[in-house]
PDB file of N, CA and C in Angstrom:
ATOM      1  N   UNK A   1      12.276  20.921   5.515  1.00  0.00           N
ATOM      2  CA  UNK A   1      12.926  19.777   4.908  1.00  0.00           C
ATOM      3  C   UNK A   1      12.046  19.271   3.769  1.00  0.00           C
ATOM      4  N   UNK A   2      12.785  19.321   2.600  1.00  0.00           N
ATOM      5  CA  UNK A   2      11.928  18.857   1.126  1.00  0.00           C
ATOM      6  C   UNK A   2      12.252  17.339   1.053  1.00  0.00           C
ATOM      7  N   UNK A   3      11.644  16.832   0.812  1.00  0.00           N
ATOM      8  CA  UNK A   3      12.452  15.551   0.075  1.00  0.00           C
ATOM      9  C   UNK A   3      12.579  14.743  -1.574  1.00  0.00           C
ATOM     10  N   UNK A   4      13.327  14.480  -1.961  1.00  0.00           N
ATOM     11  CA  UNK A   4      12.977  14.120  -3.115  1.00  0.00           C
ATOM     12  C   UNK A   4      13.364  12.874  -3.724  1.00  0.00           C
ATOM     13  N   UNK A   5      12.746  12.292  -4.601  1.00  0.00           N
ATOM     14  CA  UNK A   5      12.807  10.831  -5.203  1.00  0.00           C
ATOM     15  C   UNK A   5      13.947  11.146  -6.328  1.00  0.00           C
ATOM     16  N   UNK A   6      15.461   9.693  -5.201  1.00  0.00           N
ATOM     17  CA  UNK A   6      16.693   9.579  -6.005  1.00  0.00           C
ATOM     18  C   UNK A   6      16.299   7.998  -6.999  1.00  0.00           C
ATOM     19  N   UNK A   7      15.725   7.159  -6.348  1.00  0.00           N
ATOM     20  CA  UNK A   7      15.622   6.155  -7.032  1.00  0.00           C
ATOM     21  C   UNK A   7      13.919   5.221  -7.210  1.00  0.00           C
ATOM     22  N   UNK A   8      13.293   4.640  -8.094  1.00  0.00           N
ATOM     23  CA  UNK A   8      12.315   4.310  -7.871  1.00  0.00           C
ATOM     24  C   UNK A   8      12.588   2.287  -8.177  1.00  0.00           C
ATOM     25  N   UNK A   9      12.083   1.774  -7.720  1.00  0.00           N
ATOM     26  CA  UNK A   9      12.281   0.484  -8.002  1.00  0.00           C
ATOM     27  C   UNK A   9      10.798  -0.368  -8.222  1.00  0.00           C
ATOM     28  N   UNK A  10       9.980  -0.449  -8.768  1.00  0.00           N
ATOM     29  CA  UNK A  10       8.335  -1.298  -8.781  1.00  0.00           C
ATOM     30  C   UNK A  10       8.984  -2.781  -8.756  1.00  0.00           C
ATOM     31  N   UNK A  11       8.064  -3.558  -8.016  1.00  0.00           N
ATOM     32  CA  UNK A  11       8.140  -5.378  -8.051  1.00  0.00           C
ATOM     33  C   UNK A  11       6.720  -5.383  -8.719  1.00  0.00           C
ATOM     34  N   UNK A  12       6.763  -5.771  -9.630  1.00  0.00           N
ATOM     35  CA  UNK A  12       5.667  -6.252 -10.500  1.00  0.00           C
ATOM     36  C   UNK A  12       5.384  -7.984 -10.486  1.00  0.00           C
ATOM     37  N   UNK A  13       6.269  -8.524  -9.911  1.00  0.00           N
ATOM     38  CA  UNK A  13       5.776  -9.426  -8.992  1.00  0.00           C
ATOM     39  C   UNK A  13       5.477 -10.309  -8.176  1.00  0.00           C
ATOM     40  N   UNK A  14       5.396  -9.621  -6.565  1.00  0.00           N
ATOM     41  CA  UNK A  14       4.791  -9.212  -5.705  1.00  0.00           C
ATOM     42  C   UNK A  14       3.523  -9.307  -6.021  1.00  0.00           C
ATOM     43  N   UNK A  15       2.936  -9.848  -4.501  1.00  0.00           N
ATOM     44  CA  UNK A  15       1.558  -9.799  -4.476  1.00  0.00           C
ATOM     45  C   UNK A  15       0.990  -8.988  -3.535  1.00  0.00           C
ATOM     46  N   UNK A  16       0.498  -8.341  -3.233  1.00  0.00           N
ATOM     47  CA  UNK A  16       0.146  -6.896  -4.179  1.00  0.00           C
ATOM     48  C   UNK A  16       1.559  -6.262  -4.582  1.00  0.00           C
ATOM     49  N   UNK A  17       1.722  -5.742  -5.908  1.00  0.00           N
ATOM     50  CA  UNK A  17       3.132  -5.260  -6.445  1.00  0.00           C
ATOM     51  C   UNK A  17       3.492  -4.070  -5.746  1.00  0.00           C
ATOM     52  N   UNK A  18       4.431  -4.110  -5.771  1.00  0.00           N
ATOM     53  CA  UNK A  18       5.364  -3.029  -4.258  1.00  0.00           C
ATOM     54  C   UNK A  18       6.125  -2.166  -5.175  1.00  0.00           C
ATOM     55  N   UNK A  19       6.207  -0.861  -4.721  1.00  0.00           N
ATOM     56  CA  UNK A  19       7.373  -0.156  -5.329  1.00  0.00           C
ATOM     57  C   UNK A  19       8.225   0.671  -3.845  1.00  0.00           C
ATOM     58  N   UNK A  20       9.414   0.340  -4.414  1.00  0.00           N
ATOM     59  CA  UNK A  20      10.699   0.386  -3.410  1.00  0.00           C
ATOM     60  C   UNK A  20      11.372   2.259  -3.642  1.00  0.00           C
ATOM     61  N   UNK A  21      11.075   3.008  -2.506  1.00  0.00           N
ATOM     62  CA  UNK A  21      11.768   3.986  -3.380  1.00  0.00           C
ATOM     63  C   UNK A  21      12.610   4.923  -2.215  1.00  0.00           C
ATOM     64  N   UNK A  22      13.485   5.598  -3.149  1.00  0.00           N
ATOM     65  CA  UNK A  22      14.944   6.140  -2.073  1.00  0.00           C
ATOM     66  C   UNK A  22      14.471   7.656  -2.299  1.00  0.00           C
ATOM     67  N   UNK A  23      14.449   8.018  -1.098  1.00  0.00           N
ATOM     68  CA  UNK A  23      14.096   9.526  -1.015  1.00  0.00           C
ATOM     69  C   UNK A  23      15.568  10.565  -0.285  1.00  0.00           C
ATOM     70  N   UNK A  24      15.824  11.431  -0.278  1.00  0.00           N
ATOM     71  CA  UNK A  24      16.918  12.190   0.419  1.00  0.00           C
ATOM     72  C   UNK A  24      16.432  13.754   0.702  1.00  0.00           C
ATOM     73  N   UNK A  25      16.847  14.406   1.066  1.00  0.00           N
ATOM     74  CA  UNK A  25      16.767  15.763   1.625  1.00  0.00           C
ATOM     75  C   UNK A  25      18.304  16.694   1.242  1.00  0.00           C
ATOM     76  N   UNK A  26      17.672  18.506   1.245  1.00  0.00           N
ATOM     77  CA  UNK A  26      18.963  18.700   0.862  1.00  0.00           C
ATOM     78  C   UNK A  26      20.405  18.325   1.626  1.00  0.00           C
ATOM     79  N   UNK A  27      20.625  17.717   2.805  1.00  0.00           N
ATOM     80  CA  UNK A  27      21.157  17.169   3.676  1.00  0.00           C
ATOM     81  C   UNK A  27      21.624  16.389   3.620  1.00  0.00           C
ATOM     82  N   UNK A  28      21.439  15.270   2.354  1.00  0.00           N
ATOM     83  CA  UNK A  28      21.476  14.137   1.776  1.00  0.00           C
ATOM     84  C   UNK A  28      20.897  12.875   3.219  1.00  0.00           C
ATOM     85  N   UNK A  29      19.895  13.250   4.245  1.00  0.00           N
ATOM     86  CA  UNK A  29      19.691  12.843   4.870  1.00  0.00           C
ATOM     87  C   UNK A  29      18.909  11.878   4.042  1.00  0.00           C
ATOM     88  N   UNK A  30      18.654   9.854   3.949  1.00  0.00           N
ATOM     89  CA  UNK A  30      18.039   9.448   3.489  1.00  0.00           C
ATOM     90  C   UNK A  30      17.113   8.636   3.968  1.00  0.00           C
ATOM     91  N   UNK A  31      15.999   8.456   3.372  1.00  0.00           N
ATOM     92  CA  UNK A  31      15.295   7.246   3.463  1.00  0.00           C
ATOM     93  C   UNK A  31      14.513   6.624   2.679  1.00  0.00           C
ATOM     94  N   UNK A  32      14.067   5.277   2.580  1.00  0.00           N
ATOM     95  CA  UNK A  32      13.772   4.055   1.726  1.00  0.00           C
ATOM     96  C   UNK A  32      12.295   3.601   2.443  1.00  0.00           C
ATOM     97  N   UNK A  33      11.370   3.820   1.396  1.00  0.00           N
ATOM     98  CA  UNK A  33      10.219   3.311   1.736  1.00  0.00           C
ATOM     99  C   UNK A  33       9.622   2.366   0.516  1.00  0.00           C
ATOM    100  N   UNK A  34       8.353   1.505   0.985  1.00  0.00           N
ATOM    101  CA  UNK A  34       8.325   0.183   0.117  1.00  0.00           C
ATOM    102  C   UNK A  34       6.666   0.968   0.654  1.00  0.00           C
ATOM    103  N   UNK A  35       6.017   0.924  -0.434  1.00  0.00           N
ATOM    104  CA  UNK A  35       4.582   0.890  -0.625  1.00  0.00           C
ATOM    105  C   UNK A  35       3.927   0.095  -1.488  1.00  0.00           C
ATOM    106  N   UNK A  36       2.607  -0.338  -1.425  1.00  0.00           N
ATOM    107  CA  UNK A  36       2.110  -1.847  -1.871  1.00  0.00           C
ATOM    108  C   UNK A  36       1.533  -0.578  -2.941  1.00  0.00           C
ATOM    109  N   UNK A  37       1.516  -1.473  -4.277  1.00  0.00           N
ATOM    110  CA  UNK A  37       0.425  -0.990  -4.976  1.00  0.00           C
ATOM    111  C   UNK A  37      -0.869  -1.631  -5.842  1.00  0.00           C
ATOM    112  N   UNK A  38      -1.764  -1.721  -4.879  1.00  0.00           N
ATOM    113  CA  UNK A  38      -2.484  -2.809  -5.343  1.00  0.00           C
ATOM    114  C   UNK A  38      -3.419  -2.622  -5.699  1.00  0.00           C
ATOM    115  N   UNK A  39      -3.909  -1.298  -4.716  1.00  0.00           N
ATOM    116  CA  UNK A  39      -5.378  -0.431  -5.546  1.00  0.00           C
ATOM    117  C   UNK A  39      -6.180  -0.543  -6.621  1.00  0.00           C
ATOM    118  N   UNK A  40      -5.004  -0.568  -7.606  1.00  0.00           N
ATOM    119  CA  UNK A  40      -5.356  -0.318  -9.179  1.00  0.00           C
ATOM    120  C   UNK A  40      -4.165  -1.113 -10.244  1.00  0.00           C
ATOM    121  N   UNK A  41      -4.203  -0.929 -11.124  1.00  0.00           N
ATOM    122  CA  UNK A  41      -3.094  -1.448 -12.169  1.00  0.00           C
ATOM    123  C   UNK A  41      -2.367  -0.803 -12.303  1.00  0.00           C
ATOM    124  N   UNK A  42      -0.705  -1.220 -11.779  1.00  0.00           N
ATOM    125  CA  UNK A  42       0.721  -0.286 -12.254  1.00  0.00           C
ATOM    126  C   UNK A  42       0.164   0.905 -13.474  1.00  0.00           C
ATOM    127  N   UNK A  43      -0.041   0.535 -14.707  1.00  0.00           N
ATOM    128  CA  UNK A  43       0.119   1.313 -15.816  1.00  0.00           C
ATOM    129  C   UNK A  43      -0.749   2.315 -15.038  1.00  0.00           C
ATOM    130  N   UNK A  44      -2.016   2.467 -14.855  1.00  0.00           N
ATOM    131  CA  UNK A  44      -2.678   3.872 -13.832  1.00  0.00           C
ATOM    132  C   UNK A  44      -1.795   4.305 -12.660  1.00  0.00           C
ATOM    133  N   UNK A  45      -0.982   4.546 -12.121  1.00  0.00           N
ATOM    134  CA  UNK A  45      -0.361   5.388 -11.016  1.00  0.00           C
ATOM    135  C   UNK A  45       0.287   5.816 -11.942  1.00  0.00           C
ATOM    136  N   UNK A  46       0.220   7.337 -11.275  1.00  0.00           N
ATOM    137  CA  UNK A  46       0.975   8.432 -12.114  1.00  0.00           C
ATOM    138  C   UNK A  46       2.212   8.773 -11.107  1.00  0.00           C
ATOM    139  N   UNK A  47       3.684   9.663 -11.460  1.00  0.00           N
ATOM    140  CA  UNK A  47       4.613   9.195 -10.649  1.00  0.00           C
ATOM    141  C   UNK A  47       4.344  10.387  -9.431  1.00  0.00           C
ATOM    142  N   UNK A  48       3.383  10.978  -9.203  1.00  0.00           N
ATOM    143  CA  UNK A  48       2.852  12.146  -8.369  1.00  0.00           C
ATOM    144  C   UNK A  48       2.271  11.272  -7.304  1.00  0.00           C
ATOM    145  N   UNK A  49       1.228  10.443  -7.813  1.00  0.00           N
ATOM    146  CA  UNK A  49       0.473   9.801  -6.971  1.00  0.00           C
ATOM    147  C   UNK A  49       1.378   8.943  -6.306  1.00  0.00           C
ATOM    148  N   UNK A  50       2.523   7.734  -6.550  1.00  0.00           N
ATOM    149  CA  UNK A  50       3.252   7.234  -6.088  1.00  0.00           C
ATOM    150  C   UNK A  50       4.217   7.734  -5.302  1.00  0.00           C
ATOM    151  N   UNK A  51       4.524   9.196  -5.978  1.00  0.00           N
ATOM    152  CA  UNK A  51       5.055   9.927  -4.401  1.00  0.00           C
ATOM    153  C   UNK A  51       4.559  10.687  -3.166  1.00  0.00           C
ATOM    154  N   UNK A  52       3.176  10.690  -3.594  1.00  0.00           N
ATOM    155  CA  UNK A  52       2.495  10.720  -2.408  1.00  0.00           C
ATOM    156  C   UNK A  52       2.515  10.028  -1.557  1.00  0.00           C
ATOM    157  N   UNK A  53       2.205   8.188  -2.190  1.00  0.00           N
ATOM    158  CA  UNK A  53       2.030   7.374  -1.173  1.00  0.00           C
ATOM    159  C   UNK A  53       3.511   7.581  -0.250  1.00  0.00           C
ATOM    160  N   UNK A  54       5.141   7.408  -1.528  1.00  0.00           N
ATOM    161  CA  UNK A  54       6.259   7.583  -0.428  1.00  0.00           C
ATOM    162  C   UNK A  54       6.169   8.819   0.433  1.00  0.00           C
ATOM    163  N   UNK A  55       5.895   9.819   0.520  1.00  0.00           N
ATOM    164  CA  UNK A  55       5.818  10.674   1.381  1.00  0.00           C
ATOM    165  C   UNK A  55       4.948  10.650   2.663  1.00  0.00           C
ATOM    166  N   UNK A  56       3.668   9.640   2.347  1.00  0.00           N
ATOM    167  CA  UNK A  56       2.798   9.276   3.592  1.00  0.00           C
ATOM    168  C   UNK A  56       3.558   8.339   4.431  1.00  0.00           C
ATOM    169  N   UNK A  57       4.394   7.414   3.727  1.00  0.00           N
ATOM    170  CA  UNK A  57       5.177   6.651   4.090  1.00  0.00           C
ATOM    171  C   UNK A  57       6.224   6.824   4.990  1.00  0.00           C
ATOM    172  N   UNK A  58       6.849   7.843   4.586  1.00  0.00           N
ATOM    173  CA  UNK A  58       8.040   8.432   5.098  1.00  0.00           C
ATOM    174  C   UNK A  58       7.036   9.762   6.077  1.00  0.00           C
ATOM    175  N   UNK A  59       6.360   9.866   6.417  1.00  0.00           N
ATOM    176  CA  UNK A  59       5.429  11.033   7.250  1.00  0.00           C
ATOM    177  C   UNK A  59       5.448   9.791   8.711  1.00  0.00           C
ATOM    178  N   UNK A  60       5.421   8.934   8.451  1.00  0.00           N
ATOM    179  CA  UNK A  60       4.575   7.776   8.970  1.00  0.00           C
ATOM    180  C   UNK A  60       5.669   7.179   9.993  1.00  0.00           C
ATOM    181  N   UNK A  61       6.922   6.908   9.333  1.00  0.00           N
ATOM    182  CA  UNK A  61       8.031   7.111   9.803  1.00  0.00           C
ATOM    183  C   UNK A  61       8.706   7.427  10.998  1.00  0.00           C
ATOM    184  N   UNK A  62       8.419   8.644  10.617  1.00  0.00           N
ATOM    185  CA  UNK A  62       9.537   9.611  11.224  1.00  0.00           C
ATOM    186  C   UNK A  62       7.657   9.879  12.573  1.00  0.00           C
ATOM    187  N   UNK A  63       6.559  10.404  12.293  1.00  0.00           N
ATOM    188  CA  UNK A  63       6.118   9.981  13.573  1.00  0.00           C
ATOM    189  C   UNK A  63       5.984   8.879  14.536  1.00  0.00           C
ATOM    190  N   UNK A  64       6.429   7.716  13.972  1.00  0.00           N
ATOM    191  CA  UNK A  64       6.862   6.443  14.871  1.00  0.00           C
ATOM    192  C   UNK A  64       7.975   6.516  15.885  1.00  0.00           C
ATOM    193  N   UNK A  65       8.709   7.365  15.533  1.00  0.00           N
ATOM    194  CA  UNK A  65      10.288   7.125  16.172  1.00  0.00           C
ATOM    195  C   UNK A  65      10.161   8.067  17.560  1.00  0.00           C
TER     196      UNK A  65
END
């Protein structure tokens, strides 16, 4: 199962600024994860690194359930 980023949404502001993002599978199975990004300054995250975090996110998930 791949998943991939349908929508990205950043709150710039949010304290620490959050980005909201919709992921799906070829299945159109979906899910929506919200990661803080506070680390560093929006303009530095590259959109690789931000889908890392959704993918730890969504890893994180699905071992909860």
């Amino acid at each position: 199962m791949t998943l991939q980023i349908n929508n990205m949404a950043i709150n710039r502001a949010a304290s620490p600024p959050k980005a909201q993002i919709h992921m799906s599978d070829e299945d159109n199975c979906a899910v929506i994860v919200q990661v803080e990004l506070g680390a560093k300054p929006i303009e530095q995250y590259s959109l690789q690194e931000i889908t890392d975090l959704a993918m730890q996110a969504a890893k994180h998930l699905v071992s909860s359930i």
